[in-house]
mmCIF file of C-alpha atoms in Angstrom:
data_model
loop_
_atom_site.group_PDB
_atom_site.id
_atom_site.type_symbol
_atom_site.label_atom_id
_atom_site.label_comp_id
_atom_site.label_asym_id
_atom_site.label_seq_id
_atom_site.Cartn_x
_atom_site.Cartn_y
_atom_site.Cartn_z
ATOM 1 C CA ASP S 1 0.000 0.000 0.000
ATOM 2 C CA VAL S 2 1.051 3.548 -0.650
ATOM 3 C CA LYS S 3 2.291 5.368 2.366
ATOM 4 C CA VAL S 4 2.237 9.131 2.599
ATOM 5 C CA THR S 5 3.992 10.368 5.700
ATOM 6 C CA GLN S 6 3.710 13.827 7.150
ATOM 7 C CA SER S 7 6.445 14.787 9.555
ATOM 8 C CA SER S 8 4.293 16.140 12.390
ATOM 9 C CA ARG S 9 0.767 15.412 13.623
ATOM 10 C CA TYR S 10 0.556 18.562 15.725
ATOM 11 C CA LEU S 11 2.521 21.769 15.490
ATOM 12 C CA VAL S 12 2.303 25.000 17.441
ATOM 13 C CA LYS S 13 4.078 28.067 16.085
ATOM 14 C CA ARG S 14 4.221 31.789 16.770
ATOM 15 C CA THR S 15 3.050 34.514 14.421
ATOM 16 C CA GLY S 16 5.830 35.499 12.044
ATOM 17 C CA GLU S 17 7.751 32.237 12.294
ATOM 18 C CA LYS S 18 8.816 30.386 9.177
ATOM 19 C CA VAL S 19 7.176 26.959 9.182
ATOM 20 C CA PHE S 20 8.147 23.862 7.240
ATOM 21 C CA LEU S 21 5.724 20.986 6.705
ATOM 22 C CA GLU S 22 7.278 17.882 5.221
ATOM 23 C CA CYS S 23 5.630 15.107 3.240
ATOM 24 C CA VAL S 24 7.171 11.910 1.903
ATOM 25 C CA GLN S 25 5.565 9.225 -0.272
ATOM 26 C CA ASP S 26 7.033 5.806 -0.905
ATOM 27 C CA MET S 27 5.380 4.711 -4.167
ATOM 28 C CA ASP S 28 7.180 6.712 -6.828
ATOM 29 C CA HIS S 29 4.113 8.832 -7.515
ATOM 30 C CA GLU S 30 4.431 11.648 -10.006
ATOM 31 C CA ASN S 31 1.951 14.024 -8.436
ATOM 32 C CA MET S 32 1.928 15.504 -4.975
ATOM 33 C CA PHE S 33 -0.496 17.960 -3.447
ATOM 34 C CA TRP S 34 -0.898 20.167 -0.394
ATOM 35 C CA TYR S 35 -4.407 20.898 0.873
ATOM 36 C CA ARG S 36 -5.699 22.704 3.903
ATOM 37 C CA GLN S 37 -8.951 21.697 5.517
ATOM 38 C CA ASP S 38 -11.131 24.025 7.551
ATOM 39 C CA PRO S 39 -14.583 23.426 9.047
ATOM 40 C CA GLY S 40 -17.319 24.358 6.591
ATOM 41 C CA LEU S 41 -14.832 25.038 3.795
ATOM 42 C CA GLY S 42 -13.690 21.535 3.006
ATOM 43 C CA LEU S 43 -10.425 20.725 1.309
ATOM 44 C CA ARG S 44 -8.768 23.546 -0.568
ATOM 45 C CA LEU S 45 -5.745 23.073 -2.770
ATOM 46 C CA ILE S 46 -2.718 25.201 -1.923
ATOM 47 C CA TYR S 47 -0.075 23.906 -4.324
ATOM 48 C CA PHE S 48 0.625 20.805 -6.326
ATOM 49 C CA SER S 49 3.555 19.352 -8.211
ATOM 50 C CA TYR S 50 3.570 16.939 -11.126
ATOM 51 C CA ASP S 51 7.316 16.455 -11.316
ATOM 52 C CA VAL S 52 10.526 17.198 -9.491
ATOM 53 C CA LYS S 53 11.207 20.920 -9.298
ATOM 54 C CA MET S 54 7.800 21.643 -10.862
ATOM 55 C CA LYS S 55 5.028 23.353 -8.983
ATOM 56 C CA GLU S 56 1.637 24.839 -9.737
ATOM 57 C CA LYS S 57 -0.556 27.121 -7.678
ATOM 58 C CA GLY S 58 -3.848 25.872 -6.422
ATOM 59 C CA ASP S 59 -6.779 27.930 -5.215
ATOM 60 C CA ILE S 60 -5.132 29.518 -2.171
ATOM 61 C CA PRO S 61 -1.348 29.847 -2.626
ATOM 62 C CA GLU S 62 -0.961 33.224 -0.922
ATOM 63 C CA GLY S 63 1.355 33.075 2.064
ATOM 64 C CA TYR S 64 2.718 29.662 1.091
ATOM 65 C CA SER S 65 5.520 28.269 -1.025
ATOM 66 C CA VAL S 66 6.583 24.723 -1.843
ATOM 67 C CA SER S 67 9.684 22.766 -2.670
ATOM 68 C CA ARG S 68 10.106 19.495 -4.505
ATOM 69 C CA GLU S 69 13.773 18.682 -4.835
ATOM 70 C CA LYS S 70 13.241 14.927 -4.859
ATOM 71 C CA LYS S 71 10.369 12.937 -6.323
ATOM 72 C CA GLU S 72 9.308 11.452 -3.020
ATOM 73 C CA ARG S 73 9.352 14.635 -0.963
ATOM 74 C CA PHE S 74 7.109 17.691 -1.143
ATOM 75 C CA SER S 75 7.509 20.467 1.394
ATOM 76 C CA LEU S 76 5.090 23.239 2.251
ATOM 77 C CA ILE S 77 6.574 26.439 3.609
ATOM 78 C CA LEU S 78 4.750 29.167 5.463
ATOM 79 C CA GLU S 79 7.042 32.138 4.951
ATOM 80 C CA SER S 80 5.690 34.141 7.882
ATOM 81 C CA ALA S 81 3.010 32.280 9.783
ATOM 82 C CA SER S 82 -0.196 34.114 10.601
ATOM 83 C CA THR S 83 -3.133 33.155 12.809
ATOM 84 C CA ASN S 84 -5.378 32.643 9.772
ATOM 85 C CA GLN S 85 -3.090 29.833 8.702
ATOM 86 C CA THR S 86 -4.174 27.773 11.687
ATOM 87 C CA SER S 87 -5.613 24.715 9.992
ATOM 88 C CA MET S 88 -5.308 21.011 9.215
ATOM 89 C CA TYR S 89 -2.780 20.519 6.428
ATOM 90 C CA LEU S 90 -3.042 17.419 4.297
ATOM 91 C CA CYS S 91 -0.500 16.103 1.831
ATOM 92 C CA ALA S 92 -1.573 13.738 -0.940
ATOM 93 C CA SER S 93 -0.033 11.932 -3.873
ATOM 94 C CA SER S 94 -1.274 10.230 -7.020
ATOM 95 C CA LEU S 95 0.400 8.089 -9.620
ATOM 96 C CA TYR S 96 -0.283 10.317 -12.610
ATOM 97 C CA GLN S 97 -2.598 13.038 -13.760
ATOM 98 C CA GLY S 98 -6.048 12.013 -14.703
ATOM 99 C CA GLU S 99 -8.041 9.093 -13.466
ATOM 100 C CA GLU S 100 -6.220 8.339 -10.280
ATOM 101 C CA LYS S 101 -7.256 8.323 -6.677
ATOM 102 C CA LEU S 102 -5.440 10.402 -4.122
ATOM 103 C CA PHE S 103 -3.524 8.901 -1.238
ATOM 104 C CA PHE S 104 -3.477 11.187 1.779
ATOM 105 C CA GLY S 105 -1.183 11.524 4.739
ATOM 106 C CA SER S 106 -2.569 11.694 8.272
ATOM 107 C CA GLY S 107 -2.426 15.451 8.330
ATOM 108 C CA THR S 108 -0.694 18.107 10.403
ATOM 109 C CA GLN S 109 -2.825 20.207 12.717
ATOM 110 C CA LEU S 110 -1.033 23.544 12.793
ATOM 111 C CA SER S 111 -1.842 26.173 15.374
ATOM 112 C CA VAL S 112 -0.392 29.643 14.931
ATOM 113 C CA LEU S 113 -0.532 31.723 18.096
ATOM 114 C CA SER R 1 -15.571 26.955 -11.177
ATOM 115 C CA GLN R 2 -16.966 23.609 -10.110
ATOM 116 C CA LYS R 3 -19.323 23.648 -7.150
ATOM 117 C CA ILE R 4 -20.025 20.545 -5.102
ATOM 118 C CA GLU R 5 -22.718 20.257 -2.449
ATOM 119 C CA GLN R 6 -23.188 17.395 -0.051
ATOM 120 C CA ASN R 7 -26.685 17.041 1.329
ATOM 121 C CA SER R 8 -26.143 17.851 4.936
ATOM 122 C CA GLU R 9 -23.326 18.440 7.309
ATOM 123 C CA ALA R 10 -24.471 15.718 9.688
ATOM 124 C CA LEU R 11 -26.562 12.588 9.418
ATOM 125 C CA ASN R 12 -27.587 10.349 12.322
ATOM 126 C CA ILE R 13 -29.039 6.912 11.710
ATOM 127 C CA GLN R 14 -29.840 3.813 13.701
ATOM 128 C CA GLU R 15 -27.554 0.808 13.459
ATOM 129 C CA GLY R 16 -28.717 -1.639 10.811
ATOM 130 C CA LYS R 17 -30.418 0.990 8.679
ATOM 131 C CA THR R 18 -29.244 2.228 5.295
ATOM 132 C CA ALA R 19 -27.456 5.561 5.216
ATOM 133 C CA THR R 20 -27.834 7.623 2.051
ATOM 134 C CA LEU R 21 -25.521 10.551 1.361
ATOM 135 C CA THR R 22 -25.939 12.941 -1.556
ATOM 136 C CA CYS R 23 -23.422 14.763 -3.703
ATOM 137 C CA ASN R 24 -24.609 17.371 -6.200
ATOM 138 C CA TYR R 25 -22.373 19.252 -8.589
ATOM 139 C CA THR R 26 -22.654 22.055 -11.116
ATOM 140 C CA ASN R 27 -20.933 23.569 -14.108
ATOM 141 C CA TYR R 28 -19.701 20.552 -15.979
ATOM 142 C CA SER R 29 -20.071 16.811 -16.424
ATOM 143 C CA PRO R 30 -17.218 14.854 -14.897
ATOM 144 C CA ALA R 31 -15.954 11.649 -16.439
ATOM 145 C CA TYR R 32 -16.061 10.047 -13.005
ATOM 146 C CA LEU R 33 -16.665 10.790 -9.362
ATOM 147 C CA GLN R 34 -14.977 9.504 -6.228
ATOM 148 C CA TRP R 35 -15.998 8.941 -2.625
ATOM 149 C CA TYR R 36 -13.607 9.149 0.330
ATOM 150 C CA ARG R 37 -13.961 8.394 4.025
ATOM 151 C CA GLN R 38 -12.307 10.589 6.653
ATOM 152 C CA ASP R 39 -12.001 9.754 10.322
ATOM 153 C CA PRO R 40 -11.405 12.511 12.903
ATOM 154 C CA GLY R 41 -7.834 13.761 12.851
ATOM 155 C CA ARG R 42 -6.904 11.607 9.850
ATOM 156 C CA GLY R 43 -6.548 12.093 6.118
ATOM 157 C CA PRO R 44 -9.268 10.966 3.693
ATOM 158 C CA VAL R 45 -9.155 7.408 2.414
ATOM 159 C CA PHE R 46 -10.372 6.467 -1.065
ATOM 160 C CA LEU R 47 -13.459 4.225 -1.144
ATOM 161 C CA LEU R 48 -15.012 4.064 -4.593
ATOM 162 C CA LEU R 49 -14.819 5.529 -8.063
ATOM 163 C CA ILE R 50 -17.804 5.528 -10.444
ATOM 164 C CA ARG R 51 -17.552 6.483 -14.107
ATOM 165 C CA GLU R 52 -20.071 8.494 -16.104
ATOM 166 C CA ASN R 53 -21.164 5.436 -18.068
ATOM 167 C CA GLU R 54 -21.771 3.402 -14.904
ATOM 168 C CA LYS R 55 -25.120 3.783 -13.217
ATOM 169 C CA GLU R 56 -24.160 1.896 -10.099
ATOM 170 C CA LYS R 57 -21.083 0.524 -8.342
ATOM 171 C CA ARG R 58 -20.929 -1.764 -5.334
ATOM 172 C CA LYS R 59 -18.254 -2.707 -2.836
ATOM 173 C CA GLU R 60 -19.322 -4.903 0.065
ATOM 174 C CA ARG R 61 -21.977 -2.862 1.943
ATOM 175 C CA LEU R 62 -21.319 0.273 -0.104
ATOM 176 C CA LYS R 63 -23.261 1.302 -3.180
ATOM 177 C CA VAL R 64 -22.750 4.391 -5.310
ATOM 178 C CA THR R 65 -24.991 5.689 -8.068
ATOM 179 C CA PHE R 66 -24.188 8.361 -10.623
ATOM 180 C CA ASP R 67 -26.876 10.298 -12.472
ATOM 181 C CA THR R 68 -25.247 12.612 -14.998
ATOM 182 C CA THR R 69 -28.613 14.118 -15.958
ATOM 183 C CA LEU R 70 -29.374 15.165 -12.402
ATOM 184 C CA LYS R 71 -25.674 15.906 -11.775
ATOM 185 C CA GLN R 72 -25.878 13.847 -8.633
ATOM 186 C CA SER R 73 -24.243 10.898 -6.937
ATOM 187 C CA LEU R 74 -25.791 8.928 -4.091
ATOM 188 C CA PHE R 75 -23.671 6.976 -1.623
ATOM 189 C CA HIS R 76 -25.401 4.203 0.330
ATOM 190 C CA ILE R 77 -24.161 2.192 3.283
ATOM 191 C CA THR R 78 -26.423 -0.768 3.945
ATOM 192 C CA ALA R 79 -26.718 -2.536 7.301
ATOM 193 C CA SER R 80 -24.842 0.369 8.872
ATOM 194 C CA GLN R 81 -22.595 -0.190 11.875
ATOM 195 C CA PRO R 82 -21.178 2.194 14.485
ATOM 196 C CA ALA R 83 -17.767 1.642 12.833
ATOM 197 C CA ASP R 84 -19.150 3.360 9.723
ATOM 198 C CA SER R 85 -19.322 6.631 11.652
ATOM 199 C CA ALA R 86 -17.050 9.074 9.823
ATOM 200 C CA THR R 87 -17.138 11.983 7.413
ATOM 201 C CA TYR R 88 -17.693 11.059 3.786
ATOM 202 C CA LEU R 89 -16.424 13.271 0.989
ATOM 203 C CA CYS R 90 -17.217 13.243 -2.695
ATOM 204 C CA ALA R 91 -14.627 14.435 -5.184
ATOM 205 C CA LEU R 92 -14.651 15.328 -8.858
ATOM 206 C CA PRO R 93 -11.744 14.655 -11.189
ATOM 207 C CA PRO R 94 -9.045 17.037 -12.133
ATOM 208 C CA THR R 95 -9.793 20.182 -13.976
ATOM 209 C CA GLY R 96 -6.802 22.389 -14.285
ATOM 210 C CA ASN R 97 -4.938 19.707 -12.375
ATOM 211 C CA GLN R 98 -6.925 19.721 -9.199
ATOM 212 C CA PHE R 99 -9.599 17.624 -7.575
ATOM 213 C CA TYR R 100 -12.652 19.395 -6.245
ATOM 214 C CA PHE R 101 -13.945 18.093 -2.921
ATOM 215 C CA GLY R 102 -17.283 18.559 -1.236
ATOM 216 C CA THR R 103 -17.295 19.750 2.370
ATOM 217 C CA GLY R 104 -18.381 16.309 3.510
ATOM 218 C CA THR R 105 -21.230 14.727 5.432
ATOM 219 C CA SER R 106 -20.587 13.564 8.980
ATOM 220 C CA LEU R 107 -22.328 10.246 9.538
ATOM 221 C CA THR R 108 -23.079 8.925 13.023
ATOM 222 C CA VAL R 109 -24.466 5.420 13.372
ATOM 223 C CA ILE R 110 -26.237 5.035 16.700
ATOM 224 C CA PRO R 111 -26.073 1.601 18.343
#
């Protein structure tokens, strides 16, 4: 089975800090995604990547950046954390674009104080 | 952009009954639709995919229908059990390289 691993389950940071969320998948998937999930808003795509060093903006990229230096690893960076970035962050991967299901990590609950 | 609505935020049913969850969408006709299950504090897990030319798909106690005329998918859990309690999300396939997800329906099966 595909395993998508997110580095932290819970994270507490201060406003203005730079925050790194790490995600690793072990099935050689081409595509990787970062979503945030908020009550009543559902899953919203922040960034995705379909290849190493490639990235595309999703619906809500403001305040975030990403890095994909290796195929298996996709990092989400909050340049200067703000309280409105308190959320559940979910990483996902899929084999290729198109008709493929997403495999999700367990999520990181980030609190920005 | 694509809009997806799931029938209600929360659904409570008695154990043994059939739970029916609804997913309605607008703006285009997807080639397929997916259903995911999400437990509290965990990431979603893929359950079923149904294609536009399939009226119905089954997997154990799960049944999904897909009506492209009504732009609606129904997700049924028969003989429901307390272990089925979770949030269920529908998702539409990539447009512009992203999946669109509904906000989910929280199902509670009461023993």
